[in-house]
mmCIF file of C-alpha atoms and ligand atoms in Angstrom:
data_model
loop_
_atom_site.group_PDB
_atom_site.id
_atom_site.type_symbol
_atom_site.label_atom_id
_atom_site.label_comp_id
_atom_site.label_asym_id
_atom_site.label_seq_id
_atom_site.Cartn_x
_atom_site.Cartn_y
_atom_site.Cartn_z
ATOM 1 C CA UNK A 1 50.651 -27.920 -75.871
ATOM 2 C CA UNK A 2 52.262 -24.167 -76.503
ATOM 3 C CA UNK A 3 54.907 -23.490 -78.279
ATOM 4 C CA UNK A 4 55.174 -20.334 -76.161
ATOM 5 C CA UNK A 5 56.589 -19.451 -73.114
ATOM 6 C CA UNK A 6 55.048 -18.886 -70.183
ATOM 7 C CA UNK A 7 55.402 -15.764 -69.283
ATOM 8 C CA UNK A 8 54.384 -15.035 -72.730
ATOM 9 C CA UNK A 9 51.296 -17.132 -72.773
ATOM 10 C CA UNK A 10 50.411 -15.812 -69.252
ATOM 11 C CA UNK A 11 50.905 -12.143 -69.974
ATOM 12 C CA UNK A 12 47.930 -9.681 -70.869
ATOM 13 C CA UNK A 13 50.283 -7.338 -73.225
ATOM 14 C CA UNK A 14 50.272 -3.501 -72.851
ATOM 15 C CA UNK A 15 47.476 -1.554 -73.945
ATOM 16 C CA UNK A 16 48.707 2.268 -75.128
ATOM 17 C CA UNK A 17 46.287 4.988 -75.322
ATOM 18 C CA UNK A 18 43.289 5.379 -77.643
ATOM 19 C CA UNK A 19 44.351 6.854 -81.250
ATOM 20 C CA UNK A 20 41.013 7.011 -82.412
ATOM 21 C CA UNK A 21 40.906 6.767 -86.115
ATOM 22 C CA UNK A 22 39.011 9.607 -86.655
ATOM 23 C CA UNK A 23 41.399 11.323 -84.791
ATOM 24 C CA UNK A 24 41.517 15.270 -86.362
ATOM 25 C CA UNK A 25 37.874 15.018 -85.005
ATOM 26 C CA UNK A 26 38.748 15.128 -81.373
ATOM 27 C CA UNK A 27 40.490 16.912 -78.857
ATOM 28 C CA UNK A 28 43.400 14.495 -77.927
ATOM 29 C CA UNK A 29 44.747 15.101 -74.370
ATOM 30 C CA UNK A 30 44.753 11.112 -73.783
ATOM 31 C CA UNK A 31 48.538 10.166 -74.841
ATOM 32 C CA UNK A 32 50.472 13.449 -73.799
ATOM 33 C CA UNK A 33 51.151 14.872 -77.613
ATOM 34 C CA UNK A 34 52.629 17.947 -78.085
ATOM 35 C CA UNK A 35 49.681 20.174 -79.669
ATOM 36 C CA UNK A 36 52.145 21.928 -82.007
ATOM 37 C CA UNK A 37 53.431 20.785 -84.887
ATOM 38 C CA UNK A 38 57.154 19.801 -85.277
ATOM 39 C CA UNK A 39 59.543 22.466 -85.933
ATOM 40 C CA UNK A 40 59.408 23.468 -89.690
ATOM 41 C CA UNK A 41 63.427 22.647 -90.009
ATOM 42 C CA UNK A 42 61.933 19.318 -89.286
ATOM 43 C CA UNK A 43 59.658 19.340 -91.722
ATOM 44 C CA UNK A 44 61.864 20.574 -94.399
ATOM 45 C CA UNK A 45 64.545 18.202 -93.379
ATOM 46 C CA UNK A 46 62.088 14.648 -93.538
ATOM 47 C CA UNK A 47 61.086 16.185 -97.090
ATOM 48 C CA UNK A 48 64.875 16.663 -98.265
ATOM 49 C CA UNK A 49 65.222 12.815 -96.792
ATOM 50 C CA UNK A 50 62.306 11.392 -98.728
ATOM 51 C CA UNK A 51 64.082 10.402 -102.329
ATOM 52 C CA UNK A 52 66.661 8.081 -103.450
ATOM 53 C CA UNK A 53 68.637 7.979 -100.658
ATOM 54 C CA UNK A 54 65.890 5.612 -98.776
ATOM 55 C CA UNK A 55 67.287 1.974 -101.346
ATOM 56 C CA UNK A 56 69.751 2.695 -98.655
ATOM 57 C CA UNK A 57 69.905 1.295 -95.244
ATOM 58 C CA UNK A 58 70.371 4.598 -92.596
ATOM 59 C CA UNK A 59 73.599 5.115 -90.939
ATOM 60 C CA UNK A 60 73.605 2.195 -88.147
ATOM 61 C CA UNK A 61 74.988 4.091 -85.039
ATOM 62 C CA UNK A 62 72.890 7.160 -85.740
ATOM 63 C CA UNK A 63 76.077 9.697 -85.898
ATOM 64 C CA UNK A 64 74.103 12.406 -86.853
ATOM 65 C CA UNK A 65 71.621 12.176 -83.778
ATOM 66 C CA UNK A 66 74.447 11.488 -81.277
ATOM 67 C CA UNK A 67 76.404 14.263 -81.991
ATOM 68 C CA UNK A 68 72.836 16.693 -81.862
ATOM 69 C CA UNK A 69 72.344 15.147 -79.284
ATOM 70 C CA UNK A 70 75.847 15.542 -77.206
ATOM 71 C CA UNK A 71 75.947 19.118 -77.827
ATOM 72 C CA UNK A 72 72.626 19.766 -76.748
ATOM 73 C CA UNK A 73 73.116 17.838 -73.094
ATOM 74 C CA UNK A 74 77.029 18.617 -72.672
ATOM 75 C CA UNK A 75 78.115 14.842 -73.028
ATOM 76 C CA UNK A 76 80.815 13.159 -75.135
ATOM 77 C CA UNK A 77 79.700 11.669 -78.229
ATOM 78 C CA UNK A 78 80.154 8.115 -76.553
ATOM 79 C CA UNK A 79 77.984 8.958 -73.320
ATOM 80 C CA UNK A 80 74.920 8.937 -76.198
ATOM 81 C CA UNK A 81 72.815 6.511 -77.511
ATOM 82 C CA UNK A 82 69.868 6.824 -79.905
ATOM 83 C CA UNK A 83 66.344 4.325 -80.192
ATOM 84 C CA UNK A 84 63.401 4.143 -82.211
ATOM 85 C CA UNK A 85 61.153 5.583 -79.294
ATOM 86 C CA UNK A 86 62.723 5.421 -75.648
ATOM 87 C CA UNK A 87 60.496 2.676 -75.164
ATOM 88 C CA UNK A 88 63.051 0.625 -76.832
ATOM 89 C CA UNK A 89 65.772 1.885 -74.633
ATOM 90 C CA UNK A 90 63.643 0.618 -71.384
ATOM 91 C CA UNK A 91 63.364 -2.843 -72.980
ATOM 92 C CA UNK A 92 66.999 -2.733 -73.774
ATOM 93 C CA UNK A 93 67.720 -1.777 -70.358
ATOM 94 C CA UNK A 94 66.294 -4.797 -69.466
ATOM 95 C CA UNK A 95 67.651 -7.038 -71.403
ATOM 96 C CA UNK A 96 71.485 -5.885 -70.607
ATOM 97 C CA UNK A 97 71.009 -5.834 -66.898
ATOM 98 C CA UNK A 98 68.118 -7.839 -66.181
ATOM 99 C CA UNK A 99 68.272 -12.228 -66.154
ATOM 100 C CA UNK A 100 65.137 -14.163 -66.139
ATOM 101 C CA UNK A 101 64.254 -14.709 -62.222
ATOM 102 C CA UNK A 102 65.684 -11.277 -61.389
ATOM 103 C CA UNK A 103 64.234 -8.216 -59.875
ATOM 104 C CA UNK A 104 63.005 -4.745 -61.512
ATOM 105 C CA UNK A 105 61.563 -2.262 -59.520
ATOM 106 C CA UNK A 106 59.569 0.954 -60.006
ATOM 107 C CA UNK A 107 56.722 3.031 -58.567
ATOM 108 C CA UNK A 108 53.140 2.714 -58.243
ATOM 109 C CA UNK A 109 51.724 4.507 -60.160
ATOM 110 C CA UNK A 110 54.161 4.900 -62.519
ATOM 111 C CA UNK A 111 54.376 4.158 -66.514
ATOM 112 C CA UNK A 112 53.185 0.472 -66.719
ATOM 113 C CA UNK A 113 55.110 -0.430 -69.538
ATOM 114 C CA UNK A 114 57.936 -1.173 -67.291
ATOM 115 C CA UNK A 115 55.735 -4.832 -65.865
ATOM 116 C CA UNK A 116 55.372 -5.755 -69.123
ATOM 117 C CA UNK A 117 59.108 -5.336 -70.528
ATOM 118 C CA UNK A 118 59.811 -7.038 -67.526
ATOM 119 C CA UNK A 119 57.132 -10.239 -68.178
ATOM 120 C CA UNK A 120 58.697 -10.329 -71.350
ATOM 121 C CA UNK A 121 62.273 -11.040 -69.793
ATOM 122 C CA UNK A 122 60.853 -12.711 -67.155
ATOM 123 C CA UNK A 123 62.004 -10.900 -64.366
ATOM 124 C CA UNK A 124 60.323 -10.366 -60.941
ATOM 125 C CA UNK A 125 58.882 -7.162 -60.666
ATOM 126 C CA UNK A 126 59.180 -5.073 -57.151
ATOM 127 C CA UNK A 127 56.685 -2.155 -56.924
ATOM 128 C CA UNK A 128 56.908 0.631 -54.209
ATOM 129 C CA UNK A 129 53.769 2.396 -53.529
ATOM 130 C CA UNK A 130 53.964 6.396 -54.684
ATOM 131 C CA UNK A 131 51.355 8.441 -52.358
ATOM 132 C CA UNK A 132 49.809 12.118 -53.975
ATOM 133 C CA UNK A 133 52.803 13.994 -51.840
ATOM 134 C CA UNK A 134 55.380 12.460 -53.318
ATOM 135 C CA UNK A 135 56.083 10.232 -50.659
ATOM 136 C CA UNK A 136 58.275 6.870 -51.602
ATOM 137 C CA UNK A 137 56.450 3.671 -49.346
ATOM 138 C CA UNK A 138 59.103 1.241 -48.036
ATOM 139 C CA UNK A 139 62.123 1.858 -50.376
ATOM 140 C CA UNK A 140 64.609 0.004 -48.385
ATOM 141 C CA UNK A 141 68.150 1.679 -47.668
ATOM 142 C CA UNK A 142 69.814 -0.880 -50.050
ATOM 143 C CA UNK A 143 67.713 -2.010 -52.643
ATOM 144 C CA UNK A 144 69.491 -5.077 -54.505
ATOM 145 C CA UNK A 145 67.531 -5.223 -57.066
ATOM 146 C CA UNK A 146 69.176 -5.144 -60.614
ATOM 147 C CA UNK A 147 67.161 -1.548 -62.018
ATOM 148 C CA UNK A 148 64.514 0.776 -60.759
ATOM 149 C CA UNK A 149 62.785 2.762 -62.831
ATOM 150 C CA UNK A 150 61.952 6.513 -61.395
ATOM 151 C CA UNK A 151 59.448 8.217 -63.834
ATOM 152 C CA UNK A 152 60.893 11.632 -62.933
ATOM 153 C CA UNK A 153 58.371 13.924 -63.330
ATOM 154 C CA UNK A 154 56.514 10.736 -62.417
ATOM 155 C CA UNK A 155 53.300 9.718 -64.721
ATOM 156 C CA UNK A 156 50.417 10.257 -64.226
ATOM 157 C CA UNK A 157 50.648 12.178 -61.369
ATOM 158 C CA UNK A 158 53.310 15.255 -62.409
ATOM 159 C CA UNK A 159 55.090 15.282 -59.563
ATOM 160 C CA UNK A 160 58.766 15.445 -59.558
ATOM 161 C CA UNK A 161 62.130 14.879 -57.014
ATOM 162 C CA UNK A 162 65.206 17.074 -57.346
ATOM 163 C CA UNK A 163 68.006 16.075 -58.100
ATOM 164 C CA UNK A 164 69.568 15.948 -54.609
ATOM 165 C CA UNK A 165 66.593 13.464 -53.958
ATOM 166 C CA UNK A 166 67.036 11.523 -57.070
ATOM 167 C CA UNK A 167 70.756 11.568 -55.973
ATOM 168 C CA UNK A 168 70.534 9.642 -52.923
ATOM 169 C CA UNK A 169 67.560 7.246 -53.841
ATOM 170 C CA UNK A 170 70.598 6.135 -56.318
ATOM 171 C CA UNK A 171 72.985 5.869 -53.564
ATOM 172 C CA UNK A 172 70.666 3.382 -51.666
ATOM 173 C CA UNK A 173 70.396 1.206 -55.566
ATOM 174 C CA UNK A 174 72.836 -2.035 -56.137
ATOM 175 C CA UNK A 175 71.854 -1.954 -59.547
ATOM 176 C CA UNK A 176 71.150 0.794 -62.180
ATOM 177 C CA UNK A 177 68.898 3.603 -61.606
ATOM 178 C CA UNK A 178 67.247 4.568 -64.606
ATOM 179 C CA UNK A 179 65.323 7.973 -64.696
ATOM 180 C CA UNK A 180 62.990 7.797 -67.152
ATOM 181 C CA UNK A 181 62.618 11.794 -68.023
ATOM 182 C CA UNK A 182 60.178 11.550 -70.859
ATOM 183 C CA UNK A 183 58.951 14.923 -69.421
ATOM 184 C CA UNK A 184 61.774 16.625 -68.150
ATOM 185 C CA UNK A 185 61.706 19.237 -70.581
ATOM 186 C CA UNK A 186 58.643 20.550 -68.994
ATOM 187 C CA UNK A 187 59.971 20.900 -65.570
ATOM 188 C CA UNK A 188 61.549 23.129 -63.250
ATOM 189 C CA UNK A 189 65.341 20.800 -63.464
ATOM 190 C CA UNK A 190 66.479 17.343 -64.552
ATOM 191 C CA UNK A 191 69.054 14.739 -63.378
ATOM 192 C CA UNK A 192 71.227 14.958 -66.205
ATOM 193 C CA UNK A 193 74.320 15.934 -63.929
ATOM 194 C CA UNK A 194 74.083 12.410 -61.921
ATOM 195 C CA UNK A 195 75.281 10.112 -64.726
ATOM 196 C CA UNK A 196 78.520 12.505 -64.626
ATOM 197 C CA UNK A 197 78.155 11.906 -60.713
ATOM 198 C CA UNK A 198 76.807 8.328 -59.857
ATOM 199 C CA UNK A 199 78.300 5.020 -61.680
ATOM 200 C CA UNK A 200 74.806 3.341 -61.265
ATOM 201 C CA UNK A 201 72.509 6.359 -62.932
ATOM 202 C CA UNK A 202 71.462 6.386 -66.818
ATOM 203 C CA UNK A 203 68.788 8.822 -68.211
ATOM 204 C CA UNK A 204 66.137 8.499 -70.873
ATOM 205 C CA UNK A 205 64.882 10.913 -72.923
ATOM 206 C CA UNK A 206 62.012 11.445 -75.548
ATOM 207 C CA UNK A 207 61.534 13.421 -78.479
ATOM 208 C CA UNK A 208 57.509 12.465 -78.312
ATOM 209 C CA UNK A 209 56.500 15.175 -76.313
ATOM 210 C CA UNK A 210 58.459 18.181 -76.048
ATOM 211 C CA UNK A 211 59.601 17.851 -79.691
ATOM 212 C CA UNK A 212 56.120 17.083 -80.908
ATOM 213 C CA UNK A 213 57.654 13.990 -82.592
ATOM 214 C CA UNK A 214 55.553 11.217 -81.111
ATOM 215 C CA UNK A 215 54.910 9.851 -84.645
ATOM 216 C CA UNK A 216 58.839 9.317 -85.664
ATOM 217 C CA UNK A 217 59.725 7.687 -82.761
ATOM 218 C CA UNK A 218 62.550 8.817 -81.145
ATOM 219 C CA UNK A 219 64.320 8.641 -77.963
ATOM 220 C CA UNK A 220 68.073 8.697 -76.457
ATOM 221 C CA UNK A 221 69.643 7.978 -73.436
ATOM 222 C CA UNK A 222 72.401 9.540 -71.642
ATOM 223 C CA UNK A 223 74.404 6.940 -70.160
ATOM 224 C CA UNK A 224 78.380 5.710 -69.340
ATOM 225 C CA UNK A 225 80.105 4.584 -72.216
ATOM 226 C CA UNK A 226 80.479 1.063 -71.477
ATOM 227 C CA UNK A 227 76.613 0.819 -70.438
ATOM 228 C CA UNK A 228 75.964 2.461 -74.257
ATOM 229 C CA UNK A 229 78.597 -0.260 -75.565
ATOM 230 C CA UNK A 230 76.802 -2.674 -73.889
ATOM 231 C CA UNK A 231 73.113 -1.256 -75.201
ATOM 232 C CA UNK A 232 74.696 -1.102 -78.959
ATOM 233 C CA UNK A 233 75.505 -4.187 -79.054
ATOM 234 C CA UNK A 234 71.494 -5.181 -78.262
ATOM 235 C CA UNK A 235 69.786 -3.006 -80.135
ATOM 236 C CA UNK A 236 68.463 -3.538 -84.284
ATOM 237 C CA UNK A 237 71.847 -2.001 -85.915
ATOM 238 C CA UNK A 238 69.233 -0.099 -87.825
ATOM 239 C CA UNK A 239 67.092 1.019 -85.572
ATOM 240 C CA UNK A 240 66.782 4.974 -86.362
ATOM 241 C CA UNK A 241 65.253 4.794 -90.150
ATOM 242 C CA UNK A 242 66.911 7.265 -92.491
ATOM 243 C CA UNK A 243 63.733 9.911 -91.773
ATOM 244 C CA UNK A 244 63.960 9.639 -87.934
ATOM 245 C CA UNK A 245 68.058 9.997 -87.739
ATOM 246 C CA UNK A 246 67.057 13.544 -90.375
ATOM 247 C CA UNK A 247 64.107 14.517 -87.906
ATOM 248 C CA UNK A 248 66.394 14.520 -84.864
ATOM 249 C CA UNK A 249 69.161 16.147 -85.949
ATOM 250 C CA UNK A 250 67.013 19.180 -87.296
ATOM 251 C CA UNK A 251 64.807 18.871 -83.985
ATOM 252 C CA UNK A 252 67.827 19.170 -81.492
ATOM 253 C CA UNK A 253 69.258 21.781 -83.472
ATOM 254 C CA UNK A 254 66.224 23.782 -83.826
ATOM 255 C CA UNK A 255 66.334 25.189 -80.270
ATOM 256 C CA UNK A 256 64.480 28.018 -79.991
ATOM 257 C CA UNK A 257 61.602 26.474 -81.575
ATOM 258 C CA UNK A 258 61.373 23.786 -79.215
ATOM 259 C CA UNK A 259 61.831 26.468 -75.626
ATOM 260 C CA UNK A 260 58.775 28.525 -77.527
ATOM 261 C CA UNK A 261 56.647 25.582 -77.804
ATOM 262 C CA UNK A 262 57.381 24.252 -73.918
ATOM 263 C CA UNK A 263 56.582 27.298 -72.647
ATOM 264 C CA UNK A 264 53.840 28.288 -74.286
ATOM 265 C CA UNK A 265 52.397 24.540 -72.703
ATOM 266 C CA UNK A 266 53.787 25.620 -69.266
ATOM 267 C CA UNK A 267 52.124 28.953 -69.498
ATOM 268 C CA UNK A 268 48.687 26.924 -70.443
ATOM 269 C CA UNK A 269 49.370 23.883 -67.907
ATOM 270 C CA UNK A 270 49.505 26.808 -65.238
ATOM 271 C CA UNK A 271 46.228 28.702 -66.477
ATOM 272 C CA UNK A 272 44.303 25.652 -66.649
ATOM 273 C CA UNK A 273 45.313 23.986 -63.452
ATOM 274 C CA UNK A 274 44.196 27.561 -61.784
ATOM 275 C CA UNK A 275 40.905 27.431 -63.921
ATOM 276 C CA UNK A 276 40.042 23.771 -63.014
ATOM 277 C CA UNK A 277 40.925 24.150 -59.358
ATOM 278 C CA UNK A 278 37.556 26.732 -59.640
ATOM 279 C CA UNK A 279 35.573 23.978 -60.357
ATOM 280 C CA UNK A 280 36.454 22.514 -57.347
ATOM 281 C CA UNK A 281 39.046 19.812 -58.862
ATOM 282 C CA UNK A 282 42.046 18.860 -56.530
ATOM 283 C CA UNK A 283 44.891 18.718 -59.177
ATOM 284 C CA UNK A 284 48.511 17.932 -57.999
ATOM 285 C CA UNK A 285 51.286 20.615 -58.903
ATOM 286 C CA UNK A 286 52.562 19.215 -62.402
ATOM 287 C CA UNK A 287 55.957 19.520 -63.560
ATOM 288 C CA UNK A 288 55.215 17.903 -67.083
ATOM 289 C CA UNK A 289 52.739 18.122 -70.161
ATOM 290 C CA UNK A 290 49.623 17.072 -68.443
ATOM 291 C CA UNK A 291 47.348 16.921 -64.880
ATOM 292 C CA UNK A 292 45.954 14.570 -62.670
ATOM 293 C CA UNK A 293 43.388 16.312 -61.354
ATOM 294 C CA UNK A 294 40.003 15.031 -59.052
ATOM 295 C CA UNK A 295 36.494 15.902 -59.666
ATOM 296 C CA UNK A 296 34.346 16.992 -56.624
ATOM 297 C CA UNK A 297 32.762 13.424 -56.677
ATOM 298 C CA UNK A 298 36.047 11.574 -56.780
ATOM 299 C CA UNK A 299 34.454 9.935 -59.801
ATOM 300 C CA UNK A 300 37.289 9.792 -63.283
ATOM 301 C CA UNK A 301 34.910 7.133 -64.821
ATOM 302 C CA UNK A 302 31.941 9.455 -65.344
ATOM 303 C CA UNK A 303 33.705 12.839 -66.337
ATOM 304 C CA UNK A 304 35.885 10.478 -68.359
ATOM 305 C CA UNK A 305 32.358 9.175 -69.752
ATOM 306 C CA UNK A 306 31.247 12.740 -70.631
ATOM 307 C CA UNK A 307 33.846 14.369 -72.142
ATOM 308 C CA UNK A 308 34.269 11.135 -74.585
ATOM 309 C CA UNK A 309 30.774 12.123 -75.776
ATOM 310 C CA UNK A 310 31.875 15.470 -76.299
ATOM 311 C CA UNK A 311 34.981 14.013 -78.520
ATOM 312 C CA UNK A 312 37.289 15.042 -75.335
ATOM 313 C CA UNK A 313 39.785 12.399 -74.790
ATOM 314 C CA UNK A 314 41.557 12.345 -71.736
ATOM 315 C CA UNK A 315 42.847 9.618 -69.283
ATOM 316 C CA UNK A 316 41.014 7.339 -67.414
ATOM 317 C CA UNK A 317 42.994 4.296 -65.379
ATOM 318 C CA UNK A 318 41.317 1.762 -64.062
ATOM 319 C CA UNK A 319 43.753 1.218 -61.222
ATOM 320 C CA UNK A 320 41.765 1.436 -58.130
ATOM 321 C CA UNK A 321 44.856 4.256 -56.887
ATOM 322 C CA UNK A 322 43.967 6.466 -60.149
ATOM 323 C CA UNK A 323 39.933 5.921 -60.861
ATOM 324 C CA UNK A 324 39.049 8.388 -58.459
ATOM 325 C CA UNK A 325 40.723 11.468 -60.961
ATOM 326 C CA UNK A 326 42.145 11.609 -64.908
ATOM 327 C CA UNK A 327 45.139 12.804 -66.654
ATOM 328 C CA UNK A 328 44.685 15.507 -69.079
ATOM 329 C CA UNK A 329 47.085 16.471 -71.403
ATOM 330 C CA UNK A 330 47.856 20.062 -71.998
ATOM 331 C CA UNK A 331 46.967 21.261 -75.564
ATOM 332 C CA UNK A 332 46.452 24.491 -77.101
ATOM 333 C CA UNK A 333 44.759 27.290 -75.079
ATOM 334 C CA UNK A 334 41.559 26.949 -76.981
ATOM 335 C CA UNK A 335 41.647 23.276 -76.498
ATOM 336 C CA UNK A 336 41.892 23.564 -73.211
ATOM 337 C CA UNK A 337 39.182 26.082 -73.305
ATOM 338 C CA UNK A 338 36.870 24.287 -74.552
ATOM 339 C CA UNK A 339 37.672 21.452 -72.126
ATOM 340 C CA UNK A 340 37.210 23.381 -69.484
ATOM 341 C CA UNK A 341 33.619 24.601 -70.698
ATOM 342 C CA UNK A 342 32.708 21.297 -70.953
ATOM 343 C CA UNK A 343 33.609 20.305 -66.927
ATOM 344 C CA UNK A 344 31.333 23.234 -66.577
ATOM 345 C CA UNK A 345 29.055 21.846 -68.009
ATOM 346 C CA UNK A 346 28.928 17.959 -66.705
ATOM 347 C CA UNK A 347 29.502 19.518 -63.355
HETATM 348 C C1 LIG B 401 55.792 8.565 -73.514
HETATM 349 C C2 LIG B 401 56.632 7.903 -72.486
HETATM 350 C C3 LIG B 401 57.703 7.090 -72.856
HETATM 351 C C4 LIG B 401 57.897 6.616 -74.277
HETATM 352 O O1 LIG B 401 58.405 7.486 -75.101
HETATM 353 P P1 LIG B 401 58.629 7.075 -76.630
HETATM 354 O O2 LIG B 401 59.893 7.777 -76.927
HETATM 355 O O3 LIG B 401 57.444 7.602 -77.362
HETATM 356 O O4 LIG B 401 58.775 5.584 -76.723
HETATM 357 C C5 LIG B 401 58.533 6.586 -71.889
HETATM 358 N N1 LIG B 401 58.301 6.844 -70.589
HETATM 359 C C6 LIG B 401 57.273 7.575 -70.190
HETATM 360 C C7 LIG B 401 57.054 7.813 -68.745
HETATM 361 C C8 LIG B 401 56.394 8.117 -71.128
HETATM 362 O O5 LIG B 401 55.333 8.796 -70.739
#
């Protein structure tokens, strides 16, 4: 006998990228990290935060964050919502819209944490097969399903759909479309404008990547005020700590740090994807922090193989529609120098 349920017994549990725990002796382009540090307002601010203050609990709506956070998008305060990681929002997402027996849809490949949120509610998970040219296979033209997921720029593969396109896959959803734009910041656009435009859109946001604040854990969502009523009432009350509410105000604020550090990765994603494609790669056009690119051989497991012995993490998936290639994450030029010496090298 279990004193679990099902699902939960039945379900194999997510498994997030390697953090080796030597990890300052590797180059890390497994997990998308931002190779620069956080701002130094950021910095300064945690420090500031780090005395008395923390006998306290934090401030339980995360005022501070929200209002960053609504000046920085052009919302209203109460179009915001703050979370300890956007991986919370997704599961809270979920759990507002989602009963046990019902349907969540999103791509393949896409971010896989979405099937196991969903196990966890017991839902039924829909996927649609993605193809390399961004083609959607057999998205019907009403889905009824109760929230899709779009990964927009998706991941792993980089693509992305403008916002007219985003626009009227939401037009053909029953239930919420939720654009999960943990890498907008890298891209060309977003799809901010469509929750102003379309009662059925809400969009995520991180502060892992393009803030270089994977370790605090932050995310938001932008979102109609009774759908962030509705998520408020689900969340922990506390879930921004008193450090994370201080490191996201300063980061949001701290603008022109943040554009300096995204371009500088564009600038590199760009140079390296023209380097790589040299060595006979095929790499899709990336609108976000990392590639999928293809070795000659259509082989990921053995370049993944060799680069690990060269304390080069990247990507490998398992997934019979991803083994043939790996994502790299962009880091610093020399990083990416050396990584690229290396593919020389294992040919
Ligand atoms: C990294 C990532 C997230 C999670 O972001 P956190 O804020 O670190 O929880 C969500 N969606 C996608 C597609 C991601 O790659």
């Amino acid at each position: 006998m279990s004193y679990l349920r099902d699902n939960i017994a039945d379900m194999a549990g997510y498994v997030p990228g390697f953090q080796p725990p030597d990890e300052n002796q590797w180059i890390k382009l497994n997990t998308n990290e931002n190779p620069y540090p956080p701002s130094p307002q950021v910095i300064q601010a945690i420090r500031a935060a780090t005395g008395d203050d923390l006998r306290k609990y934090p401030d339980a709506p995360s005022r501070s964050g929200r209002e960053a956070a609504a000046a920085v998008y052009d919302y209203p305060i109460d179009w915001v919502i703050m979370a300890n990681g956007s991986d919370e929002l997704l599961n809270n997402l979920i759990r507002a819209c989602v009963g046990e027996g019902e349907e969540v849809a999103y791509l393949h490949p896409s971010y896989s944490y979405y099937a196991t949120l969903a196990a966890i509610q017991g839902a039924r998970i829909k996927t649609f097969a993605l193809l390399e040219n961004g083609e959607i296979k057999g998205f019907p033209e009403r889905y009824a399903g109760k929230l899709f997921f779009l990964t927009n720029p998706n991941a792993p593969l980089g693509l992305r759909w403008g916002i007219e396109e985003v626009a009227a896959l939401a037009d053909r959803c029953e239930g919420l479309l939720v654009v999960d734009e943990a890498y907008a910041d890298f891209a060309e656009g977003n799809c901010l404008e469509l929750v102003r435009q379309k009662p059925n859109v809400v969009v995520t946001r991180t502060l892992s990547k393009s803030y270089s604040l994977a370790g605090m854990r932050l995310g938001l969502a932008i979102a109609r005020p009774e759908i962030v009523a509705a998520l408020d009432k689900i969340r922990d009350h506390y879930n921004l700590d008193r450090l994370a509410q201080t490191a996201v105000a300063a980061a949001l604020i701290d603008q022109s740090y943040f554009k300096d550090c995204v371009q500088r990765i564009c600038a590199t994603r760009e140079w390296f994807c023209s380097e790589i494609k040299t060595l006979g790669y095929q790499v899709i056009p990336s609108s976000a922090n990392y590639l999928f690119a293809t070795p000659p051989d259509r082989d990921g497991k053995r370049v993944y193989e060799a680069l690990f012995e060269r304390k080069i993490l990247v990507r490998y998936f398992r997934d019979p529609v991803l083994s043939h290639g790996l994502r790299i994450s962009i880091g610093t030029r020399e990083e990416m120098e050396t990584t690229l010496q290396a593919l020389s090298e294992i040919g």
